[in-house]
mmCIF file of C-alpha atoms in Angstrom:
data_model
loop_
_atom_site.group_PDB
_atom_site.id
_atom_site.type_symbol
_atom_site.label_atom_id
_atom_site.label_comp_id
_atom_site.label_asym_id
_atom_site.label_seq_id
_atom_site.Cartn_x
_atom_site.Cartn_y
_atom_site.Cartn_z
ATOM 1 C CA UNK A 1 75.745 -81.278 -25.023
ATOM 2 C CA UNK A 2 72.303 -80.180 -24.404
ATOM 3 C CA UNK A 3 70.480 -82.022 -22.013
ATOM 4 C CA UNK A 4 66.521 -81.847 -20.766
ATOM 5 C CA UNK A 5 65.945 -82.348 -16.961
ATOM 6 C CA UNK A 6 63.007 -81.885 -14.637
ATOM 7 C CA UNK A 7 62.062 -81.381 -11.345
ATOM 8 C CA UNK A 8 58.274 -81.053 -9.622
ATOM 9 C CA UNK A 9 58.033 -78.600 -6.311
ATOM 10 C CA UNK A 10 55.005 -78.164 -4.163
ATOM 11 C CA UNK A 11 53.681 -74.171 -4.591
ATOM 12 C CA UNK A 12 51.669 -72.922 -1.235
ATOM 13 C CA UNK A 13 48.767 -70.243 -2.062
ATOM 14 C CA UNK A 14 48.827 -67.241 -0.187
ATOM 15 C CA UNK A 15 44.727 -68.007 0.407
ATOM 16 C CA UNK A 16 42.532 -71.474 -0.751
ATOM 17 C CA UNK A 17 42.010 -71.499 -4.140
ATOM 18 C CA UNK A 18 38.570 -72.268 -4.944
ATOM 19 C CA UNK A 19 36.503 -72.800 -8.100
ATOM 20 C CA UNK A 20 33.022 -74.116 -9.380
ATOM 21 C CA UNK A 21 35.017 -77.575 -9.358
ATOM 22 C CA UNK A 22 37.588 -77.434 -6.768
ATOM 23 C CA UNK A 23 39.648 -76.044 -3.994
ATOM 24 C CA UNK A 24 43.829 -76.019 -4.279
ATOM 25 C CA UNK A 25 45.858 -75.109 -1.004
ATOM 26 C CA UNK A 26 48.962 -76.150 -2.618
ATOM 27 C CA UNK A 27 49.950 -76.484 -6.065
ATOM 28 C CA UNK A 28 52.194 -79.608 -7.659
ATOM 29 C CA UNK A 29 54.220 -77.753 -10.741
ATOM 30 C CA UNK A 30 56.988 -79.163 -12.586
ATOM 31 C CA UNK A 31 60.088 -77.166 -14.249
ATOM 32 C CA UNK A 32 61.358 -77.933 -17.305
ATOM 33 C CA UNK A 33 65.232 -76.838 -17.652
ATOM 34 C CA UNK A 34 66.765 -77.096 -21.363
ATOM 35 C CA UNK A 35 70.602 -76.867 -20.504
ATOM 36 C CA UNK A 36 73.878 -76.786 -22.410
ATOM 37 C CA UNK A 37 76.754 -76.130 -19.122
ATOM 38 C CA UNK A 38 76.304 -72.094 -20.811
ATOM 39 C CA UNK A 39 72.634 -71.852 -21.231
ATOM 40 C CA UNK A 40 69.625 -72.725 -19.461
ATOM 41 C CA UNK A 41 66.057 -72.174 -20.061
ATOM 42 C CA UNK A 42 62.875 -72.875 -18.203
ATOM 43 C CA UNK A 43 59.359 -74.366 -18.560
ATOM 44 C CA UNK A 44 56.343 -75.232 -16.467
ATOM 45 C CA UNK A 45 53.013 -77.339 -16.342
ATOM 46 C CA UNK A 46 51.037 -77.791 -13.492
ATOM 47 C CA UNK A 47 49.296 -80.872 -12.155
ATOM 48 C CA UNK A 48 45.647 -80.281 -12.931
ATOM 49 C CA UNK A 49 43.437 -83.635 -12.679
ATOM 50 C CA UNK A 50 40.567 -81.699 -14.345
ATOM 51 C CA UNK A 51 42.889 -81.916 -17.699
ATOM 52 C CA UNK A 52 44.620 -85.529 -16.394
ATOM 53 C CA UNK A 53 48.165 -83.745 -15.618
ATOM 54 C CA UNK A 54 49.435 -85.733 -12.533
ATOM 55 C CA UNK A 55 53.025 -86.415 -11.193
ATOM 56 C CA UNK A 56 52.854 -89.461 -13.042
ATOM 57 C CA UNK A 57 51.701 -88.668 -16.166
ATOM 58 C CA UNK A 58 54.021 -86.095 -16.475
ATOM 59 C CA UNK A 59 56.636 -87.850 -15.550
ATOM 60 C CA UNK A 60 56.296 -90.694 -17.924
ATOM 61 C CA UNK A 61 55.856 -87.931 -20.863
ATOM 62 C CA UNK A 62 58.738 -85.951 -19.909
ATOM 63 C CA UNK A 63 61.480 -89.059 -19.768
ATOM 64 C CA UNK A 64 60.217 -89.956 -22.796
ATOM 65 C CA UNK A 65 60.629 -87.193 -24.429
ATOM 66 C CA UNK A 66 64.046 -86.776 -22.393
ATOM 67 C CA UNK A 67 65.572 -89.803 -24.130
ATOM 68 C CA UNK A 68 64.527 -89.463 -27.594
ATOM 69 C CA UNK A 69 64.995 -85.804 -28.536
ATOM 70 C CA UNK A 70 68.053 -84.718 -29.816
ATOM 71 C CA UNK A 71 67.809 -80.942 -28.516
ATOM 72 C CA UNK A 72 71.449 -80.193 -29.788
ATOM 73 C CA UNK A 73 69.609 -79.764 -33.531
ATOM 74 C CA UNK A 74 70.147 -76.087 -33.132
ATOM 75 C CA UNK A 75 66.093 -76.295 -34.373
ATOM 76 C CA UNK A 76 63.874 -73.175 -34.284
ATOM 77 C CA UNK A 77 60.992 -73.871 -31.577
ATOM 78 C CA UNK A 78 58.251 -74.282 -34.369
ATOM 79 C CA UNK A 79 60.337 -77.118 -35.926
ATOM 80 C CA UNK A 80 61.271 -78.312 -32.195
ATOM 81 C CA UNK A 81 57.451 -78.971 -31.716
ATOM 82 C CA UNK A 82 56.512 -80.934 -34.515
ATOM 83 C CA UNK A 83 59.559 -83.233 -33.031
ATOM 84 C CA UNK A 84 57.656 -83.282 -29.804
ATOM 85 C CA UNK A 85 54.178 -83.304 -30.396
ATOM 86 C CA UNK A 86 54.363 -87.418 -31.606
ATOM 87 C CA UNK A 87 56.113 -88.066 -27.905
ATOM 88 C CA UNK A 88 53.639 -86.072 -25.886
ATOM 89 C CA UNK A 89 51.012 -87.543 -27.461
ATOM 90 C CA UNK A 90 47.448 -86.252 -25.630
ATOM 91 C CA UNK A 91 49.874 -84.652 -22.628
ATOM 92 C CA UNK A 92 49.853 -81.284 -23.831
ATOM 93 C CA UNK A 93 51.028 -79.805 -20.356
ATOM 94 C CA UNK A 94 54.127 -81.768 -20.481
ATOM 95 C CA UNK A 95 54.343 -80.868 -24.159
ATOM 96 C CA UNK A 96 53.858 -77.105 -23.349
ATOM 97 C CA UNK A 97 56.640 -77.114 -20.483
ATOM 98 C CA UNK A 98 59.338 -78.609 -22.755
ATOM 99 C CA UNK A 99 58.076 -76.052 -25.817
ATOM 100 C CA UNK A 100 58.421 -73.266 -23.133
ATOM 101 C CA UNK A 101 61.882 -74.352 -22.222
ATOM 102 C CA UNK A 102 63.393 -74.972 -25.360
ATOM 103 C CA UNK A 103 62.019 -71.026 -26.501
ATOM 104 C CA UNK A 104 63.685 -70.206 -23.598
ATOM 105 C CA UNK A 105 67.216 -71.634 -24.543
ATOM 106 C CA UNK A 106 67.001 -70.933 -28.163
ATOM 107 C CA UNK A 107 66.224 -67.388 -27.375
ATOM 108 C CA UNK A 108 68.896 -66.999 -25.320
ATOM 109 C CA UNK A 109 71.479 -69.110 -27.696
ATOM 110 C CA UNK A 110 70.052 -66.147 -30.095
ATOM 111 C CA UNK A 111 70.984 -63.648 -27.615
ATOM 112 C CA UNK A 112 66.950 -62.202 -28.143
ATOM 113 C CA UNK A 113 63.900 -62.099 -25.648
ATOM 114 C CA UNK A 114 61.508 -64.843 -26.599
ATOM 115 C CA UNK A 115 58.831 -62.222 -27.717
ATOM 116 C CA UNK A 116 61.030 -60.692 -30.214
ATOM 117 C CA UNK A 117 60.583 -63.632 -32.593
ATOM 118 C CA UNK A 118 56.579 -62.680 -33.030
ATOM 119 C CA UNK A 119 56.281 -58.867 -31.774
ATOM 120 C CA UNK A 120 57.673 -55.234 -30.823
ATOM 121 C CA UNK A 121 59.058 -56.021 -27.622
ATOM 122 C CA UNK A 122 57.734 -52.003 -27.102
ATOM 123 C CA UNK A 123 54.366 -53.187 -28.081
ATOM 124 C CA UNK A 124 52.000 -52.524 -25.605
ATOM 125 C CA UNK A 125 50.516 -55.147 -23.502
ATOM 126 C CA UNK A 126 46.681 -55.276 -21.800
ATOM 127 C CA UNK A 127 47.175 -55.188 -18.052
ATOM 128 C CA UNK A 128 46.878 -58.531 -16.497
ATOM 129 C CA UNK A 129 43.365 -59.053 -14.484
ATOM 130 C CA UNK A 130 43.988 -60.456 -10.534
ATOM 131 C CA UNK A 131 41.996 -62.798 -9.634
ATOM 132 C CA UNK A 132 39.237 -63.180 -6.731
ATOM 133 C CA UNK A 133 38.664 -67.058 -6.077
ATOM 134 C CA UNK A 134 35.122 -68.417 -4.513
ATOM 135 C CA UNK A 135 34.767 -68.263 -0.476
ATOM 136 C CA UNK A 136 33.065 -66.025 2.139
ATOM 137 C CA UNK A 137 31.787 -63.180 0.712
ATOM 138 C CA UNK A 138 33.546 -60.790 3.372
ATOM 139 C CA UNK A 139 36.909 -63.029 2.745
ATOM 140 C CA UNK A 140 36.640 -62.588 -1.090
ATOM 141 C CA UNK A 141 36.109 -58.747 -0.023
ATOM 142 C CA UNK A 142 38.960 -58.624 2.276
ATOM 143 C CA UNK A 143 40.832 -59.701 -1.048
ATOM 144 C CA UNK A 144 40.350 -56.849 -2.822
ATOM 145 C CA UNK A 145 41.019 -54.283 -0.272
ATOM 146 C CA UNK A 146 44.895 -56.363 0.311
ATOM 147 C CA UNK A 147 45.570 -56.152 -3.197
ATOM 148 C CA UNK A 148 44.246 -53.349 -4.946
ATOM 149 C CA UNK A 149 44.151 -53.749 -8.731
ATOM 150 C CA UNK A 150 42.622 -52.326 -12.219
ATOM 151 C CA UNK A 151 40.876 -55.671 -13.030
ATOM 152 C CA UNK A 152 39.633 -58.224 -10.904
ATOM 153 C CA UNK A 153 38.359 -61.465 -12.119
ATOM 154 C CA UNK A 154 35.592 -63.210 -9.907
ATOM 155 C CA UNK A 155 35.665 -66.736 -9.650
ATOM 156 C CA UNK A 156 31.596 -67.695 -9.825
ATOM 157 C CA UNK A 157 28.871 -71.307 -9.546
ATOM 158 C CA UNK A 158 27.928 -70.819 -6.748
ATOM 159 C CA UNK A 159 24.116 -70.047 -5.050
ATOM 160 C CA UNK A 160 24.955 -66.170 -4.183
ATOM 161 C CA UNK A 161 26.740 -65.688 -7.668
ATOM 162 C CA UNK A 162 24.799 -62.045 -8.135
ATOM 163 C CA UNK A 163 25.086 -60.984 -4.539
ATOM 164 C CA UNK A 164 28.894 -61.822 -4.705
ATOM 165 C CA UNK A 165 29.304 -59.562 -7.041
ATOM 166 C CA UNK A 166 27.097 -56.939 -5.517
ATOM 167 C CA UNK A 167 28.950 -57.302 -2.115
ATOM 168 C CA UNK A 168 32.097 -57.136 -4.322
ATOM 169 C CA UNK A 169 31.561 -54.161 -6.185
ATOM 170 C CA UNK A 170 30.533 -51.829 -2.986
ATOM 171 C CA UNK A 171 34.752 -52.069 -1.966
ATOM 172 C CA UNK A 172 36.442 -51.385 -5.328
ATOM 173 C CA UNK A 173 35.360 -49.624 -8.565
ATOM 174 C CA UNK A 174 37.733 -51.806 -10.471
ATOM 175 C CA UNK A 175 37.008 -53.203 -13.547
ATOM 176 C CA UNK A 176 34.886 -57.008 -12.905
ATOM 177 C CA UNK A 177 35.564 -59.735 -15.327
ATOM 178 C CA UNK A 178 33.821 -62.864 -13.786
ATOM 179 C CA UNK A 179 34.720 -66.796 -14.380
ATOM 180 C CA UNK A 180 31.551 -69.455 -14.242
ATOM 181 C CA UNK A 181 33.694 -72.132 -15.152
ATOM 182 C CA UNK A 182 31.097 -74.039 -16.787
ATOM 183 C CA UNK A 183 28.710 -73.744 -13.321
ATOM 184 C CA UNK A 184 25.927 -71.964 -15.509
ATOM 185 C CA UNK A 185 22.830 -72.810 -17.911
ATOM 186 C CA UNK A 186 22.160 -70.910 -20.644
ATOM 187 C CA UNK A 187 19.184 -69.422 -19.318
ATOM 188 C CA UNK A 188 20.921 -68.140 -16.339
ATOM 189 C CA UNK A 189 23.549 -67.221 -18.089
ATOM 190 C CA UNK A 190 21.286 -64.102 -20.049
ATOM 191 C CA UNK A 191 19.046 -63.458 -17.149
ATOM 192 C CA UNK A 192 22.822 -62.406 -15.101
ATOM 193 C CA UNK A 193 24.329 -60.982 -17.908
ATOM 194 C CA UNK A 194 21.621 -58.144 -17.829
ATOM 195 C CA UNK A 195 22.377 -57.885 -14.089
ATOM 196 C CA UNK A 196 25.665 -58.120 -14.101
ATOM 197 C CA UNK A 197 25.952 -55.264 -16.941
ATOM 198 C CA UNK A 198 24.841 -52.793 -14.336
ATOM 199 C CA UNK A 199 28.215 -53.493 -12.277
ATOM 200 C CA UNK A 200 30.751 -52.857 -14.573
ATOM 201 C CA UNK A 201 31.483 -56.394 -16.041
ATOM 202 C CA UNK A 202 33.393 -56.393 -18.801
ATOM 203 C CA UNK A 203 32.710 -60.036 -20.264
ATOM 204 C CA UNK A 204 31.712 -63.457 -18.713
ATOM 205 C CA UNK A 205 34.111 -66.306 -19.179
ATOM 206 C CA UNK A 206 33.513 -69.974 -19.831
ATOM 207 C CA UNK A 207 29.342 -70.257 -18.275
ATOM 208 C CA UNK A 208 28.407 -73.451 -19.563
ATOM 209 C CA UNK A 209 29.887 -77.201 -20.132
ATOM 210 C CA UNK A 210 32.627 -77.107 -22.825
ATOM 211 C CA UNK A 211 30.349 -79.350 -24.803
ATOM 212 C CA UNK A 212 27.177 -77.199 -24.493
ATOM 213 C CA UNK A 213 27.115 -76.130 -28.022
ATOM 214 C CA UNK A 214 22.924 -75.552 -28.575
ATOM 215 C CA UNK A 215 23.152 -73.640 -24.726
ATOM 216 C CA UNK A 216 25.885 -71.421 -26.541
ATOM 217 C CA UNK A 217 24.283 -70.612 -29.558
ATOM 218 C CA UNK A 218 21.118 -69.528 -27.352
ATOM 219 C CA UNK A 219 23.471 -67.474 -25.092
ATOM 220 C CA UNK A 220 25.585 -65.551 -27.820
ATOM 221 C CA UNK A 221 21.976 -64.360 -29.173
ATOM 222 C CA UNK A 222 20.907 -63.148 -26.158
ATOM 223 C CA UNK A 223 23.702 -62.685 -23.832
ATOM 224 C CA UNK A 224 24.147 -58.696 -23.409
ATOM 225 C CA UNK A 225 27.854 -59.112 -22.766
ATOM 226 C CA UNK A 226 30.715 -60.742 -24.120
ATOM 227 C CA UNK A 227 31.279 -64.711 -23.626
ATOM 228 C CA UNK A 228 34.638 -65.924 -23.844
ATOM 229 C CA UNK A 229 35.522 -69.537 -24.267
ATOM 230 C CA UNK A 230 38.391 -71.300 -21.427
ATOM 231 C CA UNK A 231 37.088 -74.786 -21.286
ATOM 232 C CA UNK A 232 35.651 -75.083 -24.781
ATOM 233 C CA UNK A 233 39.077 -73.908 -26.055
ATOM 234 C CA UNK A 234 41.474 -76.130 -25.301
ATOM 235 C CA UNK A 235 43.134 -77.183 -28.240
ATOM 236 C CA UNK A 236 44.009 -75.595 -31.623
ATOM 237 C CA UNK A 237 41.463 -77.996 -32.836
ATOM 238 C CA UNK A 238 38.793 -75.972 -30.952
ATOM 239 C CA UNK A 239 39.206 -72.636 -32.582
ATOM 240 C CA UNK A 240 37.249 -72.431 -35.026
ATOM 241 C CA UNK A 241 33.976 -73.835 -33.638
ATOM 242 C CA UNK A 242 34.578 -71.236 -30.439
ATOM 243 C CA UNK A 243 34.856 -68.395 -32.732
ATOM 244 C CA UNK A 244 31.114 -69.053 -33.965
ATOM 245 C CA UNK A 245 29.806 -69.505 -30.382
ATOM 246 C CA UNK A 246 31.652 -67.042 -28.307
ATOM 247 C CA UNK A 247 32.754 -63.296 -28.651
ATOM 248 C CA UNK A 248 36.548 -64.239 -27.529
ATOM 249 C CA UNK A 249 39.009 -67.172 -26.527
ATOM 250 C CA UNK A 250 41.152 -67.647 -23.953
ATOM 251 C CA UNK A 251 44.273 -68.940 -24.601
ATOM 252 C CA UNK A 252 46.461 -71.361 -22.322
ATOM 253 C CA UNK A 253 49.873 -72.645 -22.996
ATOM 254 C CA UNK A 254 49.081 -75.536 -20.687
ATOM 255 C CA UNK A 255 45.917 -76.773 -22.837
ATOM 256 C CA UNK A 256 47.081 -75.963 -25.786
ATOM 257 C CA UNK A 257 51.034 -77.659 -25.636
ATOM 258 C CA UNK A 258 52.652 -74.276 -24.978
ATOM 259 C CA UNK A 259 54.083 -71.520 -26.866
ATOM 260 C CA UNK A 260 53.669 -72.518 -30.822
ATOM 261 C CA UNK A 261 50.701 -73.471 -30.773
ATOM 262 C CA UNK A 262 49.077 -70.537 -29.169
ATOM 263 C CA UNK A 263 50.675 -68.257 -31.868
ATOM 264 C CA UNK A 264 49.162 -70.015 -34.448
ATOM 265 C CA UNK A 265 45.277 -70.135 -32.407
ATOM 266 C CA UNK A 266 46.138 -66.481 -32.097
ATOM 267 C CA UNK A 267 46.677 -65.998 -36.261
ATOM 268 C CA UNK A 268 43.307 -68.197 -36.440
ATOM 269 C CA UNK A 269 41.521 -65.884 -33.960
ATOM 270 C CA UNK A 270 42.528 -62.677 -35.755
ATOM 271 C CA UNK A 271 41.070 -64.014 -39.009
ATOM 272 C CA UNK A 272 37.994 -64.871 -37.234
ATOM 273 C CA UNK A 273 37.402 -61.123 -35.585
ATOM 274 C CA UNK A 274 37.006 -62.401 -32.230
ATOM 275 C CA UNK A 275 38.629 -60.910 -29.189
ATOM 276 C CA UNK A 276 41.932 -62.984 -27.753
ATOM 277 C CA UNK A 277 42.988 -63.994 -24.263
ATOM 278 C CA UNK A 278 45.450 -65.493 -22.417
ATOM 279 C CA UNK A 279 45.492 -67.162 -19.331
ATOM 280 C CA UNK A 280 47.084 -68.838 -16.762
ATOM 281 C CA UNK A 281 46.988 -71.886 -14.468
ATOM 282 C CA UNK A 282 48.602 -71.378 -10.256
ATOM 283 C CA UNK A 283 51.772 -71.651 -11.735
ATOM 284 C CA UNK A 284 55.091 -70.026 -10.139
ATOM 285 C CA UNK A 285 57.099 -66.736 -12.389
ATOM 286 C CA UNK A 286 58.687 -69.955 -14.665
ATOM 287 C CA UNK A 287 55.438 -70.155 -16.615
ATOM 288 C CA UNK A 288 53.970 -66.471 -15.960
ATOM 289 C CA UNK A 289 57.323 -64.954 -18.107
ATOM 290 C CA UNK A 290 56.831 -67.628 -20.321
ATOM 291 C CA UNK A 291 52.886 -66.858 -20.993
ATOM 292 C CA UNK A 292 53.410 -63.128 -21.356
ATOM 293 C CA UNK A 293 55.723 -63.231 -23.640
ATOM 294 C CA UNK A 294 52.545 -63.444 -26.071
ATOM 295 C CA UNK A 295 51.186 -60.296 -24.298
ATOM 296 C CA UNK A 296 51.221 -57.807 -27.418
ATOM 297 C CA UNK A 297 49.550 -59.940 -29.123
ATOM 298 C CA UNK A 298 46.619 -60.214 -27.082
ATOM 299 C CA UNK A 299 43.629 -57.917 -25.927
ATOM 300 C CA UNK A 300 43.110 -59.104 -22.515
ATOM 301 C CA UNK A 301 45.415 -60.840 -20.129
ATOM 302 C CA UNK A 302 44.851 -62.996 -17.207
ATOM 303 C CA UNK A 303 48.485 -63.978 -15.682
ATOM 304 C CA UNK A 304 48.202 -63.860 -12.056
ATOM 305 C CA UNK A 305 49.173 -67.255 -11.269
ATOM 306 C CA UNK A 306 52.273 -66.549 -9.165
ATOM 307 C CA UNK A 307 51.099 -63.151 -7.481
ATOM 308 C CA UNK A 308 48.488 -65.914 -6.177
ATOM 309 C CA UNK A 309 51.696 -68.095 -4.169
ATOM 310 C CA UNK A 310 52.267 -67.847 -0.751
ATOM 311 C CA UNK A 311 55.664 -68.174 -1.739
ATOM 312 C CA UNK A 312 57.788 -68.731 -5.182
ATOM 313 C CA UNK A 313 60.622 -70.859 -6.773
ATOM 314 C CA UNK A 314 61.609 -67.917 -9.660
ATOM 315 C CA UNK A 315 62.193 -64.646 -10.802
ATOM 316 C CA UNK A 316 60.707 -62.887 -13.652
ATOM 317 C CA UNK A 317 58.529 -60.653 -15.002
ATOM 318 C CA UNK A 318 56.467 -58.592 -12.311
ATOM 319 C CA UNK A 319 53.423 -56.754 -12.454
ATOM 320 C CA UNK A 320 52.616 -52.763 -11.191
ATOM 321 C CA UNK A 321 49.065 -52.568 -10.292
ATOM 322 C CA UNK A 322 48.601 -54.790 -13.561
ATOM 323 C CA UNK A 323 51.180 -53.594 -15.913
ATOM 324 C CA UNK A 324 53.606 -56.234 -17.495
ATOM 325 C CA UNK A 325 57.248 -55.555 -16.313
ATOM 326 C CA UNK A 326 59.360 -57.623 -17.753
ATOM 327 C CA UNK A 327 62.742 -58.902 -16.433
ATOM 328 C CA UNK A 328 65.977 -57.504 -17.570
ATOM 329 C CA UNK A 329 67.143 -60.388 -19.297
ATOM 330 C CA UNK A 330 67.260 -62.951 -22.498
ATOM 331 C CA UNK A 331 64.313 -65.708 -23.210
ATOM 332 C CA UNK A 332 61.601 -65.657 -20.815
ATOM 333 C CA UNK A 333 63.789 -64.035 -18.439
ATOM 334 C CA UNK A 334 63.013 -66.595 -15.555
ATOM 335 C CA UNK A 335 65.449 -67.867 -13.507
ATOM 336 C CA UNK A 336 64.870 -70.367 -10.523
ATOM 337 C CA UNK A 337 65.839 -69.038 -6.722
#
């Protein structure tokens, strides 16, 4: 008999998390476990008021979905989803844990990784960026020098945005990817890319409100680097409108209602030419070997949630100075401590 179950933990960050919007000391999650008495797999959404996932919600969503899905079907995940989606309704973080998990178990059931159903699991994989979250200039610099990595992303939206880069780049000569979320105009936006060219950026994610469409066409006609859409893509929904006002997408299985979906915004993407991302929320090594499973597919990877954890509930994949190593083991290869 296969059964869904849940439980929410409390994740401590190794530093304060802090964005444009908001600081996190410790981070609500909830696993997802798919189980048959043989077989168990594992799934994970965060609680993120910015995107209305609290304890609650989740909770609601999740024994709902607990007491009228038959998960004994033997269904592939694909057809599993369209079963779901109707239950989750607008909670696509609940709907992405329970997608995770039941990848997870069928995988396993199929005695396959997870990314074997959609790619070479000898594909390569873009290394995952670390990332570099808004506070004290010399504290965001002390950072860096306790973690050194190939790619950093910098958390901006703040009055010193330039000289926190500046200040950043004279300890590392790592690759800079930096994160506005949504802090920016459109004018500012151009006048820093041509600054921020000059200190090896790579590409500016997510400047301006999701719903600043006439700032975004302005800023992909003048921006010198690449813009890539986080808060603008949320959905499949969103796709193709970000692929006409932004070089790339990022991708994340909590937004989107997990797994599934983001294959099929990735197809969409490809056919559009734009560059693809995926990303990650604070989330322990449940969700992170769920999320790169998805890796080959992708051209830039952001999946330092749980290498951001004072402490964490899971084993998994790991990463070597950015490089995906994956566990040893069937599914997502997570298992809970």
């Amino acid at each position: 008999m296969v059964q869904l179950s849940f439980r929410f933990y409390e994740l401590p960050l190794r530093h304060p998390f802090t964005i444009s919007r908001y600081t996190v000391t410790i981070q609500k999650t909830v696993v997802v476990t798919i189980a048959d008495g043989d077989c168990l797999g594992y799934g994970e959404a965060t609680v993120n008021p910015y995107y209305h996932s609290t304890v609650e919600r989740l909770t609601q969503t999740l024994s709902k979905i607990q007491s009228a899905i038959d998960f004994n079907s033997g269904l592939h995940p694909k057809q599993m989803w369209e079963q779901l989606k109707p239950l989750a309704g607008e909670d696509y973080f609940a709907l992405c844990a329970v997608d995770m998990a039941y990848w997870d178990f069928y995988a396993k059931k199929c005695g396959l990784t997870v990314r074997h159903f959609f790619s070479d699991e000898n594909a390569p994989t873009p290394l995952t960026s670390y990332t570099i979250a808004i506070d004290a200039i010399e504290v965001m610099q002390q950072k860096i020098l306790e973690m050194p990595w190939p790619i950093y992303k910098i958390k901006l939206g703040t009055e010193q945005d330039i000289e926190i880069v500046e200040k950043l780049r004279s300890v590392t000569d790592a690759v800079f990817r930096v994160d506005a979320n949504a802090a920016w105009t459109a004018d500012q936006t151009i006048a820093y890319s041509k600054i921020l060219e000059n200190f090896n950026v790579e590409f500016i994610e997510q400047p301006l409100k999701a719903d600043d469409i006439e700032g975004m066409k302005k800023v992909k006609q003048h921006c010198v680097l690449p813009v890539i859409a986080d808060e603008s893509c949320q959905r499949e929904a969103d796709v193709n409108l970000c692929c006409e006002l932004f070089d790339g997408i990022n991708i994340k299985l909590m937004k989107c209602g997990g797994i599934t979906p983001a294959l099929r915004m990735i197809e969409t993407a490809r056919k559009r030419g734009v560059s693809i991302m995926a990303g990650c929320m604070t989330e322990s090594t449940v969700g992170i070997s769920g999320l790169v499973q998805i890796a080959p597919l992708l051209d830039y990877l952001d999946a330092d949630g749980a290498l951001l954890l004072a402490s964490d509930i899971a084993d998994g994949v790991t990463f070597n100075f950015g490089q995906i190593q994956y566990a040893d083991r069937l599914g997502t290869g997570a298992i809970l401590r």
